[in-house]
Short mmCIF file of C-alpha atoms and ligand atoms in Angstrom, two decimals:
data_model
loop_
_atom_site.label_atom_id
_atom_site.label_comp_id
_atom_site.label_asym_id
_atom_site.label_seq_id
_atom_site.Cartn_x
_atom_site.Cartn_y
_atom_site.Cartn_z
CA MET R 1 157.52 24.75 90.07
CA THR R 2 154.08 23.62 89.14
CA PHE R 3 151.91 20.78 90.09
CA ALA R 4 151.81 19.59 86.19
CA SER R 5 155.95 19.55 86.70
CA MET R 6 156.89 18.16 89.58
CA PRO R 7 159.00 14.11 89.59
CA LYS R 8 155.58 12.21 90.49
CA ILE R 9 156.07 8.29 92.47
CA GLU R 10 153.18 5.95 91.51
CA LEU R 11 152.08 2.93 93.48
CA HIS R 12 148.74 2.40 93.37
CA LEU R 13 147.33 2.65 90.04
CA HIS R 14 145.24 -1.24 87.78
CA HIS R 15 147.08 -1.85 84.93
CA GLU R 16 143.49 -2.93 82.65
CA ALA R 17 142.68 0.51 83.36
CA ALA R 18 144.84 3.74 83.23
CA ALA R 19 145.24 4.22 79.69
CA PRO R 20 142.18 6.50 78.82
CA PRO R 21 138.52 5.04 77.71
CA GLY R 22 139.71 5.53 73.32
CA PHE R 23 142.20 3.23 73.11
CA ILE R 24 139.58 0.87 75.13
CA ARG R 25 136.89 1.84 72.70
CA GLN R 26 139.44 1.34 70.35
CA LEU R 27 141.05 -1.74 70.71
CA ALA R 28 137.04 -3.27 70.85
CA ALA R 29 136.22 -2.20 67.41
CA GLU R 30 138.31 -3.38 65.96
CA LYS R 31 137.38 -7.19 66.86
CA LYS R 32 133.75 -5.31 66.82
CA ILE R 33 133.40 -6.28 70.24
CA ASP R 34 129.86 -4.22 70.96
CA ILE R 35 131.51 -2.57 74.27
CA SER R 36 129.27 0.69 74.40
CA GLY R 37 127.63 0.56 77.27
CA ILE R 38 130.10 1.07 79.37
CA PHE R 39 130.31 4.51 78.43
CA ASP R 40 128.63 8.01 78.12
CA ASP R 41 127.48 10.69 74.99
CA ALA R 42 131.08 12.20 75.45
CA GLY R 43 133.20 8.73 75.60
CA ASN R 44 133.62 8.60 79.54
CA TYR R 45 133.75 5.60 81.38
CA ALA R 46 129.68 5.70 83.13
CA PHE R 47 128.92 3.99 86.24
CA ARG R 48 127.09 4.75 88.56
CA ASP R 49 128.40 3.62 92.58
CA PHE R 50 131.70 0.93 93.82
CA ALA R 51 129.30 -2.66 92.26
CA HIS R 52 128.50 -0.54 89.25
CA PHE R 53 132.08 0.37 88.70
CA LEU R 54 133.26 -2.97 88.78
CA GLU R 55 130.80 -4.42 86.30
CA VAL R 56 131.96 -1.37 84.00
CA TYR R 57 135.76 -2.11 85.20
CA ASP R 58 135.19 -5.47 83.36
CA ALA R 59 132.92 -5.37 80.19
CA ALA R 60 136.41 -2.99 79.58
CA THR R 61 139.05 -5.49 80.12
CA GLN R 62 136.26 -7.71 77.39
CA ALA R 63 138.49 -5.32 74.68
CA LEU R 64 141.55 -6.69 76.04
CA GLN R 65 142.11 -10.19 74.39
CA SER R 66 145.52 -11.44 73.64
CA PRO R 67 149.40 -10.35 74.85
CA GLU R 68 149.44 -7.83 71.85
CA ASP R 69 146.77 -5.71 72.90
CA PHE R 70 148.97 -5.92 76.40
CA ARG R 71 151.75 -4.76 75.01
CA ARG R 72 149.70 -1.90 73.37
CA LEU R 73 147.31 -1.18 76.58
CA THR R 74 150.95 -0.89 78.68
CA TYR R 75 152.73 1.22 75.70
CA ALA R 76 149.75 3.67 75.78
CA ALA R 77 148.48 3.40 79.87
CA LEU R 78 152.74 4.13 80.39
CA GLU R 79 152.45 7.56 77.58
CA GLU R 80 149.59 8.32 79.96
CA THR R 81 150.99 8.86 83.39
CA ALA R 82 154.00 9.80 82.12
CA LYS R 83 152.32 12.96 80.91
CA SER R 84 151.57 14.04 85.01
CA GLY R 85 155.72 14.22 85.05
CA VAL R 86 155.39 10.00 87.28
CA ILE R 87 158.40 8.69 87.22
CA TYR R 88 157.85 5.42 88.39
CA CYS R 89 154.55 4.30 88.86
CA GLU R 90 153.23 0.01 89.23
CA THR R 91 150.11 -0.67 88.32
CA PHE R 92 148.21 -3.95 88.89
CA VAL R 93 147.54 -6.87 86.06
CA SER R 94 145.33 -10.09 87.04
CA PRO R 95 146.21 -13.14 85.04
CA ASP R 96 141.98 -13.61 85.35
CA PHE R 97 142.09 -11.03 82.15
CA CYS R 98 145.12 -12.73 80.67
CA GLY R 99 144.66 -15.80 79.85
CA GLY R 100 142.65 -16.88 82.75
CA GLY R 101 145.06 -18.28 85.47
CA ASP R 102 147.07 -20.41 82.97
CA VAL R 103 150.81 -20.57 83.60
CA THR R 104 152.29 -20.84 80.39
CA ALA R 105 149.72 -17.76 79.18
CA TRP R 106 150.24 -15.56 81.06
CA LYS R 107 153.99 -15.19 80.80
CA GLU R 108 153.33 -14.93 77.33
CA TYR R 109 151.41 -11.21 78.82
CA LEU R 110 153.92 -10.66 80.98
CA ALA R 111 156.72 -10.71 78.90
CA ALA R 112 154.20 -8.16 75.91
CA MET R 113 153.44 -6.28 78.66
CA LYS R 114 157.17 -6.26 79.58
CA GLU R 115 158.14 -4.26 76.16
CA GLY R 116 155.33 -2.23 76.14
CA SER R 117 157.12 -0.60 79.06
CA TYR R 118 160.07 -0.86 78.14
CA ALA R 119 159.56 1.22 75.07
CA ALA R 120 157.47 3.59 77.55
CA GLU R 121 160.79 3.92 79.60
CA ARG R 122 162.65 4.63 76.18
CA ASP R 123 160.67 7.17 74.55
CA PHE R 124 159.35 8.44 77.81
CA GLY R 125 161.44 8.72 80.86
CA ILE R 126 158.47 6.84 82.93
CA ALA R 127 160.41 3.41 85.06
CA HIS R 128 157.60 1.01 85.27
CA ARG R 129 157.34 -2.20 88.00
CA THR R 130 153.90 -4.98 87.40
CA ILE R 131 152.39 -6.35 90.93
CA VAL R 132 149.70 -9.51 90.00
CA THR R 133 146.63 -9.22 91.98
CA CYS R 134 143.95 -11.06 92.60
CA LEU R 135 140.68 -11.14 92.58
CA ARG R 136 138.82 -11.02 95.82
CA HIS R 137 135.24 -11.03 94.43
CA LEU R 138 136.91 -14.10 92.25
CA GLY R 139 136.78 -15.43 95.90
CA PRO R 140 140.31 -17.71 97.81
CA GLU R 141 140.52 -20.39 95.34
CA LYS R 142 140.69 -18.15 91.96
CA ALA R 143 143.42 -16.20 93.97
CA LYS R 144 145.32 -19.51 93.86
CA PRO R 145 146.14 -19.82 90.35
CA ALA R 146 146.98 -15.95 90.13
CA ALA R 147 149.14 -16.19 93.24
CA LEU R 148 150.98 -19.61 91.34
CA CYS R 149 151.40 -16.69 88.19
CA ALA R 150 152.99 -14.18 90.29
CA ALA R 151 155.47 -16.53 92.59
CA GLU R 152 156.43 -18.50 88.45
CA THR R 153 157.43 -15.02 87.15
CA ALA R 154 158.50 -12.69 90.22
CA GLY R 155 162.56 -11.06 88.83
CA ALA R 156 162.74 -7.14 88.75
CA TYR R 157 159.86 -6.54 86.92
CA MET R 158 157.38 -8.37 87.88
CA THR R 159 157.72 -7.43 91.89
CA GLY R 160 154.55 -7.99 93.46
CA PHE R 161 151.18 -9.58 94.78
CA GLY R 162 148.65 -8.29 95.83
CA MET R 163 144.43 -8.22 96.30
CA ALA R 164 141.63 -5.51 94.37
CA GLY R 165 137.68 -6.51 93.49
CA ALA R 166 134.95 -5.84 95.58
CA GLU R 167 136.55 -5.86 99.61
CA MET R 168 133.35 -6.86 101.15
CA VAL R 169 133.01 -9.95 99.62
CA GLY R 170 135.47 -12.83 102.51
CA ARG R 171 137.79 -12.40 105.49
CA PRO R 172 141.29 -11.38 104.63
CA GLY R 173 142.53 -14.71 106.01
CA ASP R 174 140.63 -16.61 103.52
CA PHE R 175 143.24 -15.47 101.22
CA ALA R 176 146.09 -16.77 103.02
CA TYR R 177 147.11 -19.69 100.98
CA SER R 178 148.20 -17.36 98.35
CA PHE R 179 149.99 -14.83 99.76
CA ASP R 180 151.19 -16.87 101.65
CA LEU R 181 152.93 -19.12 99.03
CA ALA R 182 153.68 -15.32 96.46
CA ARG R 183 155.15 -14.55 100.03
CA GLU R 184 157.37 -17.04 99.60
CA ALA R 185 158.52 -16.66 96.48
CA GLY R 186 159.89 -13.51 96.90
CA LEU R 187 157.53 -11.16 96.15
CA ALA R 188 156.72 -7.35 98.37
CA LEU R 189 152.67 -8.08 99.86
CA THR R 190 150.29 -5.14 99.06
CA CYS R 191 146.14 -5.61 99.43
CA HIS R 192 143.11 -3.35 99.25
CA ALA R 193 141.14 -2.89 102.41
CA GLY R 194 140.14 0.10 104.44
CA GLU R 195 138.59 1.93 101.56
CA TRP R 196 135.24 -0.13 101.97
CA GLY R 197 135.54 -1.63 104.74
CA GLY R 198 135.87 -0.65 108.47
CA PRO R 199 139.89 -0.73 111.09
CA ASP R 200 138.92 -4.60 111.48
CA MET R 201 139.64 -5.14 107.60
CA VAL R 202 143.15 -2.53 107.92
CA ALA R 203 144.37 -5.28 110.68
CA ASP R 204 142.78 -8.36 109.63
CA THR R 205 144.03 -7.65 106.55
CA ILE R 206 147.52 -6.86 108.22
CA ARG R 207 147.49 -9.88 111.36
CA ASP R 208 146.49 -12.58 108.64
CA LEU R 209 148.11 -11.79 104.58
CA LYS R 210 151.00 -9.69 105.97
CA VAL R 211 151.54 -6.97 103.63
CA SER R 212 153.54 -4.07 103.73
CA ARG R 213 150.64 -1.75 102.30
CA ILE R 214 147.60 -0.95 101.73
CA GLY R 215 145.93 0.07 99.21
CA HIS R 216 143.42 2.48 100.19
CA GLY R 217 143.11 2.79 104.39
CA ILE R 218 141.42 5.22 105.05
CA ASN R 219 139.26 3.06 106.90
CA ALA R 220 142.07 2.82 108.94
CA ILE R 221 141.45 7.12 110.64
CA LYS R 222 137.48 5.22 112.39
CA ASP R 223 140.44 3.09 115.77
CA ASP R 224 142.65 5.60 117.71
CA GLY R 225 144.32 2.50 117.59
CA LEU R 226 145.00 0.63 114.65
CA VAL R 227 146.13 4.31 113.39
CA ASP R 228 149.42 4.06 116.11
CA GLN R 229 149.61 0.90 114.92
CA LEU R 230 149.95 1.76 111.65
CA ALA R 231 152.74 5.00 112.58
CA GLU R 232 154.21 2.52 114.42
CA ASP R 233 154.88 -0.08 112.43
CA GLY R 234 155.21 2.12 109.53
CA THR R 235 152.99 -0.05 107.04
CA VAL R 236 151.90 2.32 103.63
CA LEU R 237 149.42 3.16 102.73
CA GLU R 238 148.47 3.62 98.65
CA VAL R 239 145.60 7.39 99.57
CA CYS R 240 143.72 7.71 96.13
CA PRO R 241 141.19 10.91 97.60
CA GLY R 242 139.86 11.03 93.98
CA SER R 243 138.36 8.23 94.27
CA ASN R 244 137.86 7.57 96.95
CA VAL R 245 135.86 11.15 96.58
CA VAL R 246 134.35 10.80 93.45
CA LEU R 247 133.10 6.44 94.32
CA ARG R 248 131.77 7.72 97.58
CA ALA R 249 133.92 6.15 100.27
CA VAL R 250 134.70 9.80 101.29
CA THR R 251 131.79 12.59 101.16
CA GLY R 252 133.82 14.97 99.97
CA TRP R 253 137.82 16.20 99.52
CA ASP R 254 137.04 18.46 102.46
CA ALA R 255 136.45 15.03 104.34
CA HIS R 256 139.04 13.14 103.33
CA PRO R 257 141.29 11.61 105.43
CA ILE R 258 145.14 11.68 104.34
CA ALA R 259 145.88 14.87 105.73
CA LYS R 260 145.07 13.61 109.40
CA LEU R 261 145.67 10.26 108.83
CA ARG R 262 149.83 11.71 107.74
CA ASP R 263 148.90 14.50 110.46
CA ARG R 264 149.46 11.35 112.80
CA GLY R 265 151.98 9.71 111.23
CA VAL R 266 150.98 7.09 109.32
CA LYS R 267 152.32 7.17 106.13
CA VAL R 268 150.79 7.42 102.73
CA THR R 269 151.47 8.26 99.91
CA VAL R 270 148.86 8.84 96.23
CA SER R 271 147.84 7.01 93.53
CA THR R 272 145.93 7.47 90.74
CA ASP R 273 143.83 3.93 91.32
CA ASP R 274 141.55 4.02 87.51
CA PRO R 275 142.42 7.66 86.14
CA PRO R 276 140.38 8.29 82.98
CA PHE R 277 136.94 6.34 85.58
CA PHE R 278 137.41 9.28 87.69
CA HIS R 279 138.17 12.11 85.68
CA THR R 280 141.77 12.44 88.01
CA THR R 281 145.58 12.50 86.84
CA MET R 282 148.88 13.40 89.30
CA THR R 283 148.73 16.39 88.80
CA ALA R 284 145.30 16.83 89.50
CA GLU R 285 145.51 15.23 92.56
CA PHE R 286 148.44 17.41 93.35
CA GLU R 287 146.38 19.51 92.87
CA ASN R 288 143.22 19.04 94.53
CA LEU R 289 145.05 18.42 97.90
CA HIS R 290 146.96 22.10 97.62
CA ARG R 291 143.34 23.20 97.35
CA THR R 292 142.05 21.04 100.09
CA PHE R 293 144.50 20.68 103.20
CA GLY R 294 147.35 23.99 101.45
CA TRP R 295 150.11 21.12 100.74
CA ASP R 296 153.51 22.20 99.22
CA GLU R 297 156.63 21.26 97.52
CA ALA R 298 157.69 20.37 100.20
CA ASP R 299 155.07 18.15 101.52
CA PHE R 300 154.84 17.02 97.65
CA LYS R 301 158.21 16.46 98.23
CA ALA R 302 158.17 13.77 101.30
CA LEU R 303 155.32 11.92 99.56
CA ASN R 304 157.12 10.85 96.35
CA GLN R 305 160.13 10.18 98.96
CA THR R 306 157.35 7.77 100.92
CA ALA R 307 156.45 6.23 97.97
CA LEU R 308 160.42 5.95 96.83
CA ASP R 309 161.35 4.04 100.19
CA ALA R 310 158.42 1.56 99.95
CA ALA R 311 158.35 1.21 96.03
CA PHE R 312 158.86 -2.69 95.29
CA CYS R 313 162.14 -2.30 92.66
CA ASP R 314 165.59 -3.32 93.58
CA ALA R 315 167.55 -0.39 95.54
CA ASP R 316 169.48 0.22 91.78
CA THR R 317 166.42 2.01 91.02
CA LYS R 318 165.57 3.62 93.25
CA ALA R 319 169.25 5.14 93.34
CA ASN R 320 168.04 6.17 89.66
CA LEU R 321 164.48 7.62 90.42
CA ALA R 322 166.09 9.25 93.79
CA LYS R 323 168.96 10.72 91.71
CA LYS R 324 166.11 11.21 89.52
CA LEU R 325 164.18 13.69 92.08
CA GLU R 326 167.07 15.65 93.78
CA ASP R 327 167.54 17.22 90.46
CA ALA R 328 164.67 18.40 89.90
CA ALA R 329 164.15 19.89 93.17
N1 LIG Y 1 140.11 -2.76 91.10
C1 LIG Y 1 140.14 -1.65 90.47
N2 LIG Y 1 139.97 0.01 91.81
C2 LIG Y 1 139.76 -0.81 91.85
C3 LIG Y 1 139.47 -0.14 94.02
N3 LIG Y 1 139.08 0.92 94.19
N4 LIG Y 1 138.83 -0.93 94.74
C4 LIG Y 1 139.01 -1.85 95.14
N5 LIG Y 1 139.57 -2.58 93.46
C5 LIG Y 1 139.44 -2.45 92.45
ZN1 LIG Y 2 142.92 -0.09 93.79
#
């Protein structure tokens, strides 16, 4: 089996970033918005560092205005993701980009995404769930309406709540109100931590926000006790190695801690984060893990199983996906 043809489960993918940049350029042209400054001569997103990446990301979302834009985005993103053999993915979507946290508007955006998602499942065989994500750099007060949007639309399609954005703003506990609200609505929880912050940020996120998954979490490797705790508790890391390399959260593939974390018993999964920004795909992630750490088909099978177990979807969907993984093997 080639890396391209292996079926894959992807848990950490930002909705607004999952379509090719050409899609965003096309939308911007239709709306006569000039966002040409965020692209390089080859038409790719151009950014200097993480802070600039967040600015470029925000600028790209200006092209996404109506629920219909999000329907088209969802379809295009899932078409692209399915090309790498992804049979199931979860995407992070922020109400801040979909009506600014207004629940009525958010419901219209989400309905449109669902339409795009079902069409993509029909056409490309990819199953999809969404996770509402608040943006940390907007502060705890802005996280509350996002959590309310999540709570009001919790269900089979919108299954989780999380937080992305600039990690060094505030402390995890500042956002406890929003995570409590989402948990009480029955949502599964994840949060970016330990991408830029140290092991203390990962530990505080688990303690204060009571999440079952951590986005990135790679800096946990700097604290042996925390690594043991993650392994013991079964906390799942949504690791995005290609993103970490391009954003320089690590110095290169050889220095990436994913293999060490896995070998110490931590449940690691692999995702692309924002694939067009980092010139990556799930197939490229698998290839790089093979090249760097020698991971082979058995390793990727185990990786898929960890991701499937940690997925924020219902048991029937998991059983269908398990069968697909089995059939492919
Ligand atoms: N939003 C999109 N990509 C992100 C990342 N890698 N870290 C934090 N927030 C993000
Ligand atoms: Zn992310």
